[in-house]
Short mmCIF file of C-alpha atoms in Angstrom, two decimals:
data_model
loop_
_atom_site.label_atom_id
_atom_site.label_comp_id
_atom_site.label_asym_id
_atom_site.label_seq_id
_atom_site.Cartn_x
_atom_site.Cartn_y
_atom_site.Cartn_z
CA UNK J 1 12.74 34.98 29.30
CA UNK J 2 9.03 34.52 28.75
CA UNK J 3 7.55 33.19 25.52
CA UNK J 4 5.58 36.21 24.37
CA UNK J 5 3.13 34.23 22.19
CA UNK J 6 2.43 31.25 24.47
CA UNK J 7 0.52 31.10 27.74
CA UNK J 8 -1.01 28.42 29.94
CA UNK J 9 -4.43 28.85 31.57
CA UNK J 10 -5.78 26.56 34.29
CA UNK J 11 -9.45 25.93 34.89
CA UNK J 12 -9.55 24.81 38.53
CA UNK J 13 -12.79 22.95 39.26
CA UNK J 14 -13.87 22.42 42.87
CA UNK J 15 -16.91 20.44 43.99
CA UNK J 16 -18.42 21.49 47.33
CA UNK J 17 -20.93 18.65 47.59
CA UNK J 18 -23.65 20.59 45.80
CA UNK J 19 -22.18 22.75 43.09
CA UNK J 20 -19.31 22.64 40.63
CA UNK J 21 -17.22 25.80 41.08
CA UNK J 22 -14.36 27.41 39.19
CA UNK J 23 -11.54 29.33 40.85
CA UNK J 24 -11.01 32.80 39.34
CA UNK J 25 -8.76 35.67 40.22
CA UNK J 26 -7.85 39.29 39.63
CA UNK J 27 -4.29 40.53 39.78
CA UNK J 28 -3.40 43.69 41.64
CA UNK J 29 -2.75 46.14 38.77
CA UNK J 30 -0.22 48.31 40.66
CA UNK J 31 1.80 45.34 41.88
CA UNK J 32 1.63 43.64 38.49
CA UNK J 33 3.03 46.76 36.83
CA UNK J 34 5.76 47.02 39.46
CA UNK J 35 6.79 43.40 38.89
CA UNK J 36 6.89 43.65 35.12
CA UNK J 37 8.90 46.89 35.37
CA UNK J 38 11.47 45.48 37.77
CA UNK J 39 11.91 42.06 36.25
CA UNK J 40 13.91 41.73 33.05
CA UNK J 41 12.13 38.48 32.38
CA UNK J 42 8.90 40.36 31.93
CA UNK J 43 10.21 42.89 29.44
CA UNK J 44 7.97 41.74 26.60
CA UNK J 45 4.95 41.69 28.87
CA UNK J 46 5.87 45.13 30.26
CA UNK J 47 5.98 46.63 26.78
CA UNK J 48 2.56 45.15 26.08
CA UNK J 49 1.06 46.43 29.31
CA UNK J 50 2.58 49.87 28.96
CA UNK J 51 1.47 50.31 25.38
CA UNK J 52 -2.01 49.06 26.27
CA UNK J 53 -2.86 50.39 29.74
CA UNK J 54 -6.44 49.15 29.43
CA UNK J 55 -5.04 45.66 30.13
CA UNK J 56 -4.34 46.89 33.65
CA UNK J 57 -7.60 48.66 34.31
CA UNK J 58 -9.74 45.70 33.26
CA UNK J 59 -11.45 44.58 36.44
CA UNK J 60 -13.11 41.52 35.03
CA UNK J 61 -12.19 38.10 36.42
CA UNK J 62 -9.81 35.69 34.75
CA UNK J 63 -8.43 32.18 34.86
CA UNK J 64 -5.19 31.49 36.65
CA UNK J 65 -2.62 31.65 33.89
CA UNK J 66 0.62 33.23 32.69
CA UNK J 67 3.11 33.35 29.84
CA UNK J 68 5.35 30.32 29.59
CA UNK J 69 9.03 30.78 30.51
CA UNK J 70 11.48 29.76 27.79
CA UNK J 71 13.02 27.11 29.99
CA UNK J 72 9.90 25.42 31.43
CA UNK J 73 7.94 22.58 29.81
CA UNK J 74 4.19 23.08 29.40
CA UNK J 75 3.06 20.37 31.84
CA UNK J 76 5.59 21.48 34.43
CA UNK J 77 4.53 25.11 34.06
CA UNK J 78 0.85 24.20 34.47
CA UNK J 79 1.81 22.62 37.82
CA UNK J 80 3.95 25.65 38.71
CA UNK J 81 1.29 28.28 38.18
CA UNK J 82 -1.41 26.19 39.83
CA UNK J 83 0.61 25.71 42.98
CA UNK J 84 2.28 29.14 42.83
CA UNK J 85 -0.95 31.10 42.46
CA UNK J 86 -3.24 29.08 44.69
CA UNK J 87 -1.13 26.92 46.99
CA UNK J 88 -2.78 23.80 45.50
CA UNK J 89 -0.33 20.91 45.29
CA UNK J 90 -0.60 17.31 44.08
CA UNK J 91 -3.82 17.93 42.22
CA UNK J 92 -5.22 16.09 39.21
CA UNK J 93 -4.28 18.34 36.31
CA UNK J 94 -4.71 17.60 32.62
CA UNK J 95 -4.22 19.38 29.35
CA UNK J 96 -7.48 19.47 27.41
CA UNK J 97 -7.24 21.95 24.48
CA UNK J 98 -5.14 24.73 22.97
CA UNK J 99 -6.84 27.95 21.96
CA UNK J 100 -5.27 29.78 19.05
CA UNK J 101 -7.72 32.07 17.28
CA UNK J 102 -5.94 35.12 15.92
CA UNK J 103 -7.85 37.67 17.93
CA UNK J 104 -8.47 35.78 21.13
CA UNK J 105 -6.40 38.37 22.97
CA UNK J 106 -6.64 41.94 21.74
CA UNK J 107 -3.34 43.71 21.00
CA UNK J 108 -1.15 40.76 20.04
CA UNK J 109 -1.11 37.07 19.13
CA UNK J 110 -1.06 34.66 22.01
CA UNK J 111 -2.13 31.04 22.00
CA UNK J 112 -3.00 29.46 25.30
CA UNK J 113 -2.71 25.84 26.32
CA UNK J 114 -5.67 24.95 28.52
CA UNK J 115 -5.40 22.63 31.54
CA UNK J 116 -8.01 21.73 34.09
CA UNK J 117 -7.64 20.64 37.69
CA UNK J 118 -10.13 18.68 39.78
CA UNK J 119 -10.11 19.18 43.55
CA UNK J 120 -12.24 18.87 46.62
CA UNK J 121 -11.80 22.18 48.49
CA UNK J 122 -12.04 20.37 51.84
CA UNK J 123 -8.49 19.09 51.39
CA UNK J 124 -6.81 22.25 50.18
CA UNK J 125 -6.10 25.59 51.78
CA UNK J 126 -5.97 28.30 49.18
CA UNK J 127 -2.97 30.58 49.42
CA UNK J 128 -2.84 33.70 47.32
CA UNK J 129 0.32 34.87 45.60
CA UNK J 130 1.40 38.46 46.39
CA UNK J 131 0.19 39.53 42.95
CA UNK J 132 -3.40 38.50 43.69
CA UNK J 133 -5.96 41.21 44.44
CA UNK J 134 -8.93 38.82 44.70
CA UNK J 135 -9.44 35.08 44.33
CA UNK J 136 -12.84 33.39 44.57
CA UNK J 137 -14.85 30.29 43.71
CA UNK J 138 -17.71 30.86 41.27
CA UNK J 139 -20.58 28.49 40.56
CA UNK J 140 -20.12 27.19 37.00
CA UNK J 141 -23.71 28.25 36.27
CA UNK J 142 -23.18 31.80 37.50
CA UNK J 143 -19.88 33.04 36.14
CA UNK J 144 -18.94 36.72 36.37
CA UNK J 145 -17.74 38.77 33.39
CA UNK J 146 -14.49 37.19 32.22
CA UNK J 147 -11.50 38.62 30.36
CA UNK J 148 -10.39 37.56 26.87
CA UNK J 149 -11.98 34.24 25.76
CA UNK J 150 -11.87 32.75 29.26
CA UNK J 151 -15.58 31.97 29.27
CA UNK J 152 -15.12 29.90 26.12
CA UNK J 153 -12.14 28.13 27.71
CA UNK J 154 -14.19 27.24 30.81
CA UNK J 155 -17.05 25.91 28.67
CA UNK J 156 -14.60 23.78 26.65
CA UNK J 157 -13.04 22.45 29.85
CA UNK J 158 -16.48 21.54 31.19
CA UNK J 159 -17.37 19.76 27.93
CA UNK J 160 -14.11 17.82 28.07
CA UNK J 161 -14.73 16.90 31.71
CA UNK J 162 -18.30 15.87 30.83
CA UNK J 163 -16.97 13.38 28.24
CA UNK J 164 -14.21 12.20 30.54
CA UNK J 165 -16.34 11.43 33.63
CA UNK J 166 -18.62 9.21 31.58
CA UNK J 167 -15.83 6.83 30.60
CA UNK J 168 -13.18 7.24 33.31
CA UNK J 169 -13.34 7.45 37.10
CA UNK J 170 -11.77 10.94 37.19
CA UNK J 171 -14.76 12.43 39.03
CA UNK J 172 -13.53 10.87 42.27
CA UNK J 173 -10.87 13.60 42.46
CA UNK J 174 -13.73 16.02 43.15
CA UNK J 175 -15.19 14.02 46.04
CA UNK J 176 -14.07 13.70 49.64
CA UNK J 177 -12.25 10.48 50.45
CA UNK J 178 -15.45 9.02 51.92
CA UNK J 179 -18.72 9.96 50.28
CA UNK J 180 -22.37 8.95 50.17
CA UNK J 181 -24.01 7.58 47.04
CA UNK J 182 -26.09 10.76 46.94
CA UNK J 183 -22.94 12.92 46.85
CA UNK J 184 -21.57 10.72 44.08
CA UNK J 185 -24.76 11.09 42.06
CA UNK J 186 -24.94 14.86 42.69
CA UNK J 187 -21.36 15.22 41.42
CA UNK J 188 -22.32 13.48 38.17
CA UNK J 189 -25.51 15.49 37.88
CA UNK J 190 -23.81 18.88 38.19
CA UNK J 191 -21.11 17.93 35.68
CA UNK J 192 -23.49 16.36 33.16
CA UNK J 193 -26.07 19.10 33.72
CA UNK J 194 -28.94 16.61 33.99
CA UNK J 195 -30.86 14.68 36.62
CA UNK J 196 -30.06 10.95 36.74
CA UNK J 197 -32.53 8.28 37.72
CA UNK J 198 -31.49 7.16 41.22
CA UNK J 199 -32.25 3.46 40.71
CA UNK J 200 -30.46 3.19 37.35
CA UNK J 201 -27.50 5.15 38.67
CA UNK J 202 -27.06 2.95 41.75
CA UNK J 203 -27.50 -0.21 39.69
CA UNK J 204 -24.73 0.91 37.30
CA UNK J 205 -22.37 1.85 40.13
CA UNK J 206 -22.99 -1.36 42.07
CA UNK J 207 -22.58 -3.51 38.98
CA UNK J 208 -19.10 -2.03 38.34
CA UNK J 209 -18.23 -3.03 41.91
CA UNK J 210 -15.29 -0.72 42.68
CA UNK J 211 -16.78 1.05 45.71
CA UNK J 212 -15.83 -0.09 49.20
CA UNK J 213 -18.16 0.40 52.14
CA UNK J 214 -16.10 2.30 54.68
CA UNK J 215 -18.16 0.92 57.56
CA UNK J 216 -18.91 4.52 58.60
CA UNK J 217 -21.98 6.72 58.26
CA UNK J 218 -22.51 10.44 57.94
CA UNK J 219 -22.49 12.39 61.20
CA UNK J 220 -24.29 15.62 62.15
CA UNK J 221 -26.87 15.45 59.39
CA UNK J 222 -30.50 16.46 59.89
CA UNK J 223 -31.74 13.35 58.05
CA UNK J 224 -31.05 9.63 58.43
CA UNK J 225 -27.27 9.17 58.21
CA UNK J 226 -26.21 7.55 54.92
CA UNK J 227 -23.38 5.06 54.44
CA UNK J 228 -19.98 6.37 53.42
CA UNK J 229 -18.08 4.72 50.57
CA UNK J 230 -14.58 4.93 49.17
CA UNK J 231 -13.37 4.54 45.59
CA UNK J 232 -11.10 1.49 45.45
CA UNK J 233 -8.53 2.45 42.82
CA UNK J 234 -6.60 -0.84 42.99
CA UNK J 235 -9.74 -2.88 42.57
CA UNK J 236 -10.89 -0.63 39.73
CA UNK J 237 -7.60 -1.16 37.88
CA UNK J 238 -7.84 -4.91 38.39
CA UNK J 239 -11.42 -4.93 37.06
CA UNK J 240 -10.38 -2.92 33.99
CA UNK J 241 -7.69 -5.49 33.27
CA UNK J 242 -10.36 -8.16 33.49
CA UNK J 243 -12.51 -6.33 30.95
CA UNK J 244 -14.63 -3.89 32.96
CA UNK J 245 -16.09 -1.04 30.91
CA UNK J 246 -16.59 2.07 33.00
CA UNK J 247 -19.74 3.84 31.86
CA UNK J 248 -22.04 6.30 33.63
CA UNK Y 1 5.67 36.79 9.93
CA UNK Y 2 5.92 33.30 11.37
CA UNK Y 3 5.56 32.55 15.07
CA UNK Y 4 9.01 31.24 15.86
CA UNK Y 5 7.96 29.23 18.92
CA UNK Y 6 4.71 27.69 17.67
CA UNK Y 7 4.15 25.03 15.04
CA UNK Y 8 1.31 22.76 13.97
CA UNK Y 9 1.89 19.09 13.08
CA UNK Y 10 -0.69 16.89 11.38
CA UNK Y 11 -0.87 13.13 11.78
CA UNK Y 12 -2.72 12.02 8.64
CA UNK Y 13 -4.19 8.55 9.13
CA UNK Y 14 -5.31 6.55 6.10
CA UNK Y 15 -7.02 3.15 6.19
CA UNK Y 16 -6.50 0.96 3.12
CA UNK Y 17 -8.90 -1.80 4.15
CA UNK Y 18 -6.23 -3.78 5.95
CA UNK Y 19 -3.78 -1.47 7.64
CA UNK Y 20 -3.78 1.89 9.37
CA UNK Y 21 -1.17 4.09 7.70
CA UNK Y 22 0.37 7.48 8.45
CA UNK Y 23 1.44 9.96 5.78
CA UNK Y 24 5.02 11.17 6.23
CA UNK Y 25 7.26 13.42 4.18
CA UNK Y 26 10.75 14.78 3.65
CA UNK Y 27 11.34 18.30 2.43
CA UNK Y 28 13.85 18.99 -0.31
CA UNK Y 29 16.75 20.57 1.63
CA UNK Y 30 18.01 22.76 -1.25
CA UNK Y 31 14.58 24.09 -2.10
CA UNK Y 32 13.72 24.61 1.55
CA UNK Y 33 16.84 26.68 2.04
CA UNK Y 34 16.10 28.68 -1.12
CA UNK Y 35 12.57 29.46 0.08
CA UNK Y 36 13.65 30.54 3.53
CA UNK Y 37 16.36 32.73 2.04
CA UNK Y 38 14.09 34.46 -0.44
CA UNK Y 39 11.06 34.93 1.74
CA UNK Y 40 11.14 37.64 4.39
CA UNK Y 41 8.43 35.78 6.27
CA UNK Y 42 10.87 32.97 6.91
CA UNK Y 43 13.63 35.11 8.35
CA UNK Y 44 13.50 33.55 11.81
CA UNK Y 45 13.42 30.05 10.34
CA UNK Y 46 16.29 30.92 7.96
CA UNK Y 47 18.48 32.07 10.85
CA UNK Y 48 17.73 28.81 12.63
CA UNK Y 49 18.51 26.67 9.61
CA UNK Y 50 21.66 28.58 8.74
CA UNK Y 51 23.04 28.46 12.24
CA UNK Y 52 22.18 24.75 12.49
CA UNK Y 53 22.85 23.20 9.09
CA UNK Y 54 22.27 19.70 10.49
CA UNK Y 55 18.55 20.53 10.39
CA UNK Y 56 18.85 20.42 6.61
CA UNK Y 57 20.89 17.28 6.29
CA UNK Y 58 18.58 15.22 8.46
CA UNK Y 59 17.10 12.64 6.11
CA UNK Y 60 14.71 11.11 8.58
CA UNK Y 61 10.97 11.29 7.94
CA UNK Y 62 8.64 13.75 9.57
CA UNK Y 63 5.01 14.72 10.04
CA UNK Y 64 3.47 17.33 7.81
CA UNK Y 65 3.83 20.52 9.79
CA UNK Y 66 5.10 24.08 9.82
CA UNK Y 67 5.47 27.21 11.91
CA UNK Y 68 2.25 29.14 12.42
CA UNK Y 69 1.93 32.51 10.65
CA UNK Y 70 1.16 35.43 12.93
CA UNK Y 71 -2.12 36.13 11.17
CA UNK Y 72 -3.58 32.61 10.92
CA UNK Y 73 -5.66 30.84 13.59
CA UNK Y 74 -4.51 27.37 14.67
CA UNK Y 75 -7.50 25.42 13.29
CA UNK Y 76 -7.37 27.32 10.01
CA UNK Y 77 -3.63 26.73 9.70
CA UNK Y 78 -4.04 23.00 10.33
CA UNK Y 79 -6.43 22.92 7.37
CA UNK Y 80 -4.05 25.07 5.31
CA UNK Y 81 -0.99 22.88 5.74
CA UNK Y 82 -2.93 19.67 5.30
CA UNK Y 83 -4.39 20.78 1.98
CA UNK Y 84 -1.30 22.76 0.89
CA UNK Y 85 1.16 19.94 1.48
CA UNK Y 86 -0.92 16.97 0.40
CA UNK Y 87 -3.83 18.21 -1.71
CA UNK Y 88 -6.25 16.70 0.82
CA UNK Y 89 -9.36 18.84 1.20
CA UNK Y 90 -12.52 18.56 3.34
CA UNK Y 91 -11.03 15.97 5.62
CA UNK Y 92 -11.93 15.18 9.21
CA UNK Y 93 -9.28 17.03 11.20
CA UNK Y 94 -9.13 17.47 14.95
CA UNK Y 95 -6.77 18.94 17.49
CA UNK Y 96 -5.75 16.28 20.02
CA UNK Y 97 -2.77 17.49 22.09
CA UNK Y 98 -0.09 20.15 22.37
CA UNK Y 99 3.51 19.08 22.90
CA UNK Y 100 5.64 21.49 24.84
CA UNK Y 101 8.62 19.80 26.47
CA UNK Y 102 11.60 22.15 26.62
CA UNK Y 103 13.90 20.04 24.51
CA UNK Y 104 11.49 18.47 22.07
CA UNK Y 105 13.29 20.26 19.25
CA UNK Y 106 17.00 20.67 19.57
CA UNK Y 107 18.40 24.21 19.13
CA UNK Y 108 15.39 26.28 20.28
CA UNK Y 109 12.03 26.18 22.04
CA UNK Y 110 9.07 25.29 19.90
CA UNK Y 111 5.74 23.91 21.05
CA UNK Y 112 3.64 22.09 18.51
CA UNK Y 113 -0.12 21.77 18.40
CA UNK Y 114 -1.01 18.27 17.20
CA UNK Y 115 -3.94 17.56 14.88
CA UNK Y 116 -4.95 14.32 13.26
CA UNK Y 117 -6.85 13.69 10.05
CA UNK Y 118 -8.82 10.56 9.11
CA UNK Y 119 -9.16 9.70 5.43
CA UNK Y 120 -9.80 6.85 3.07
CA UNK Y 121 -7.09 7.12 0.39
CA UNK Y 122 -9.55 5.87 -2.26
CA UNK Y 123 -11.21 9.29 -2.31
CA UNK Y 124 -8.16 11.49 -2.30
CA UNK Y 125 -5.40 12.12 -4.80
CA UNK Y 126 -2.23 13.14 -3.06
CA UNK Y 127 -0.54 16.20 -4.50
CA UNK Y 128 2.91 17.14 -3.31
CA UNK Y 129 3.92 20.74 -2.67
CA UNK Y 130 7.04 21.92 -4.54
CA UNK Y 131 9.00 21.72 -1.29
CA UNK Y 132 8.41 17.97 -0.97
CA UNK Y 133 11.22 15.57 -1.77
CA UNK Y 134 9.34 12.42 -0.80
CA UNK Y 135 5.90 11.67 0.61
CA UNK Y 136 4.73 8.17 1.55
CA UNK Y 137 2.25 6.15 3.58
CA UNK Y 138 3.77 4.05 6.38
CA UNK Y 139 2.06 1.25 8.27
CA UNK Y 140 1.51 2.46 11.85
CA UNK Y 141 3.24 -0.71 13.08
CA UNK Y 142 6.32 -0.16 10.90
CA UNK Y 143 7.32 3.47 11.15
CA UNK Y 144 10.69 4.66 9.82
CA UNK Y 145 13.11 6.77 11.85
CA UNK Y 146 11.33 10.03 12.63
CA UNK Y 147 12.67 13.52 13.36
CA UNK Y 148 12.23 15.36 16.66
CA UNK Y 149 9.52 13.80 18.88
CA UNK Y 150 7.30 12.88 15.92
CA UNK Y 151 7.11 9.23 16.92
CA UNK Y 152 5.74 10.27 20.32
CA UNK Y 153 3.23 12.56 18.60
CA UNK Y 154 2.00 9.72 16.35
CA UNK Y 155 1.61 7.37 19.31
CA UNK Y 156 -0.35 10.03 21.22
CA UNK Y 157 -2.57 10.61 18.17
CA UNK Y 158 -3.21 6.88 17.90
CA UNK Y 159 -4.09 6.67 21.61
CA UNK Y 160 -6.48 9.58 21.25
CA UNK Y 161 -8.07 8.00 18.17
CA UNK Y 162 -8.35 4.69 20.04
CA UNK Y 163 -10.38 6.36 22.81
CA UNK Y 164 -12.42 8.34 20.34
CA UNK Y 165 -13.53 5.44 18.07
CA UNK Y 166 -14.88 3.55 21.07
CA UNK Y 167 -17.38 6.24 21.95
CA UNK Y 168 -17.97 8.16 18.71
CA UNK Y 169 -18.58 7.09 15.12
CA UNK Y 170 -15.47 8.91 13.82
CA UNK Y 171 -13.96 5.72 12.39
CA UNK Y 172 -16.37 5.92 9.45
CA UNK Y 173 -14.19 8.71 8.01
CA UNK Y 174 -11.57 6.00 7.38
CA UNK Y 175 -13.91 3.68 5.49
CA UNK Y 176 -15.14 3.83 1.91
CA UNK Y 177 -18.70 5.10 1.55
CA UNK Y 178 -19.94 1.49 1.21
CA UNK Y 179 -18.20 -1.17 3.25
CA UNK Y 180 -18.59 -4.73 4.42
CA UNK Y 181 -19.00 -5.66 8.07
CA UNK Y 182 -15.60 -7.34 7.83
CA UNK Y 183 -13.96 -4.09 6.69
CA UNK Y 184 -15.68 -2.28 9.55
CA UNK Y 185 -14.40 -4.81 12.08
CA UNK Y 186 -10.88 -4.78 10.59
CA UNK Y 187 -10.80 -0.98 10.91
CA UNK Y 188 -11.64 -1.28 14.61
CA UNK Y 189 -9.15 -4.08 15.10
CA UNK Y 190 -6.20 -2.19 13.59
CA UNK Y 191 -6.99 0.95 15.58
CA UNK Y 192 -7.59 -0.85 18.87
CA UNK Y 193 -4.70 -3.22 18.24
CA UNK Y 194 -6.70 -6.30 19.24
CA UNK Y 195 -8.87 -8.99 17.67
CA UNK Y 196 -12.60 -8.60 18.30
CA UNK Y 197 -15.04 -11.47 18.58
CA UNK Y 198 -17.03 -11.45 15.34
CA UNK Y 199 -20.38 -12.39 16.88
CA UNK Y 200 -20.18 -9.86 19.71
CA UNK Y 201 -19.02 -7.16 17.33
CA UNK Y 202 -21.87 -7.71 14.88
CA UNK Y 203 -24.41 -7.91 17.69
CA UNK Y 204 -23.23 -4.55 19.07
CA UNK Y 205 -23.29 -2.90 15.65
CA UNK Y 206 -26.70 -4.28 14.73
CA UNK Y 207 -28.18 -3.31 18.08
CA UNK Y 208 -27.13 0.34 17.52
CA UNK Y 209 -29.00 0.18 14.22
CA UNK Y 210 -27.38 3.03 12.29
CA UNK Y 211 -26.10 1.01 9.32
CA UNK Y 212 -28.09 0.94 6.10
CA UNK Y 213 -27.91 -1.99 3.71
CA UNK Y 214 -26.93 -0.47 0.40
CA UNK Y 215 -28.57 -3.31 -1.52
CA UNK Y 216 -25.22 -3.95 -3.23
CA UNK Y 217 -22.56 -6.61 -2.77
CA UNK Y 218 -18.81 -6.69 -3.26
CA UNK Y 219 -17.62 -7.31 -6.83
CA UNK Y 220 -14.47 -8.98 -8.11
CA UNK Y 221 -13.65 -10.79 -4.91
CA UNK Y 222 -12.24 -14.32 -4.82
CA UNK Y 223 -14.66 -15.36 -2.03
CA UNK Y 224 -18.44 -15.12 -1.62
CA UNK Y 225 -19.38 -11.46 -2.14
CA UNK Y 226 -20.40 -9.77 1.12
CA UNK Y 227 -23.11 -7.16 1.55
CA UNK Y 228 -22.15 -3.51 1.44
CA UNK Y 229 -23.40 -1.12 4.13
CA UNK Y 230 -23.41 2.64 4.63
CA UNK Y 231 -23.20 4.66 7.82
CA UNK Y 232 -26.47 6.60 8.18
CA UNK Y 233 -25.36 9.82 9.87
CA UNK Y 234 -28.85 11.32 10.08
CA UNK Y 235 -30.26 8.21 11.68
CA UNK Y 236 -27.30 8.04 14.07
CA UNK Y 237 -27.91 11.61 15.22
CA UNK Y 238 -31.60 10.91 15.71
CA UNK Y 239 -30.80 7.79 17.75
CA UNK Y 240 -28.35 9.74 19.93
CA UNK Y 241 -31.08 12.29 20.66
CA UNK Y 242 -33.32 9.40 21.68
CA UNK Y 243 -30.68 8.14 24.12
CA UNK Y 244 -28.43 5.82 22.08
CA UNK Y 245 -25.03 5.19 23.65
CA UNK Y 246 -22.38 4.48 21.02
CA UNK Y 247 -19.97 1.88 22.37
CA UNK Y 248 -17.62 -0.51 20.61
#
């Protein structure tokens, strides 16, 4: 049985080295209707869709999300729909806010618990569930028309991420395993939405002293190859214990 | 109609100058049962209570909370139950986390959206709703036995507050309008759970330069009267625009 009044929506952020993107999808309306008609579990959802057919003919994009099954915990379900809808596994996923305005979804009352994921698309092959009609990355600065209050949810997720990256090293989930200092700075700049002074930024990063030189350099670049670094999680945790304050 | 699977719980923090306290309550079981029997709105809750009478004979303490009405938004309802159950109005109240483990409440599935409030009890008279049997402040370090997962919720609220006071001036909601530097430091120490070096603390605070000397001193104290300060919100906001980084 699905909880009719509770859903989970996941804002999946991917950083491609230059832009911060969000993964959005559209369900196949015919298949969706078939599934909700055949599956007893979806009875409540079926009634809603059948009494409000415009829900099915809405071709705007949406976040990956679904109603919560009665027997699945919220955190577990956020993992389930992320991996089930996209193929993404073992990703950084965190709850950030619950949206519960009365009219956030037309037709009936549904609150949604918002989670966001941080990935680097280089390490993940996207796999679409059979229900998916389209799935695509969109630049956070150029979002398409979105259903319900999903634009508001994405903006809230970005604001939460913006706070979080300043005080915690979560941004490294968006980077490749080995990255240049320029890629690191670009990642911060696209999240914070502002240019950072290169000298100040590098001074801050070097002072915190949790980056390891990998000994390698970029290859196949049209400019002088830059050094590649890694984030040293063990060292970072040791430094925090010794009193390090992370601050970008 | 009440949403059977969704509740809101409020962790009300009060700082008395020395300790961080949480406001907890117990409903009157007879009155509660009477209300749920007489009120059609409470039909779902009545069925739950009547089929599980142990819910009514549980004399442990709990957070102020209730099931969300179909026609009330989450934020609005958090305000409603805070003021309706305690008389507290115009308080700092923020959503911090939603708890949705399958078995967090025995008997049936209910997710709860957690909010916390920050008050200074000096400015608020507590008023109990007719349903209340007992309502009391408890030291955060000496909590009584709590129902459901309310202890976990309080600890999560405290952890969220701990993060928040480091980077934002929200702690001032806990202080009287005019306070000594010692009261300010004590407030930080009880929230962070650690002693702070007095010289470093004062240097940090003075460097941020958003405290105003009120020109007054403590009265009726057995030691030398200390100066009283105010938090200058307008100046703080101006400083932030000019690049101030709040950090305790």
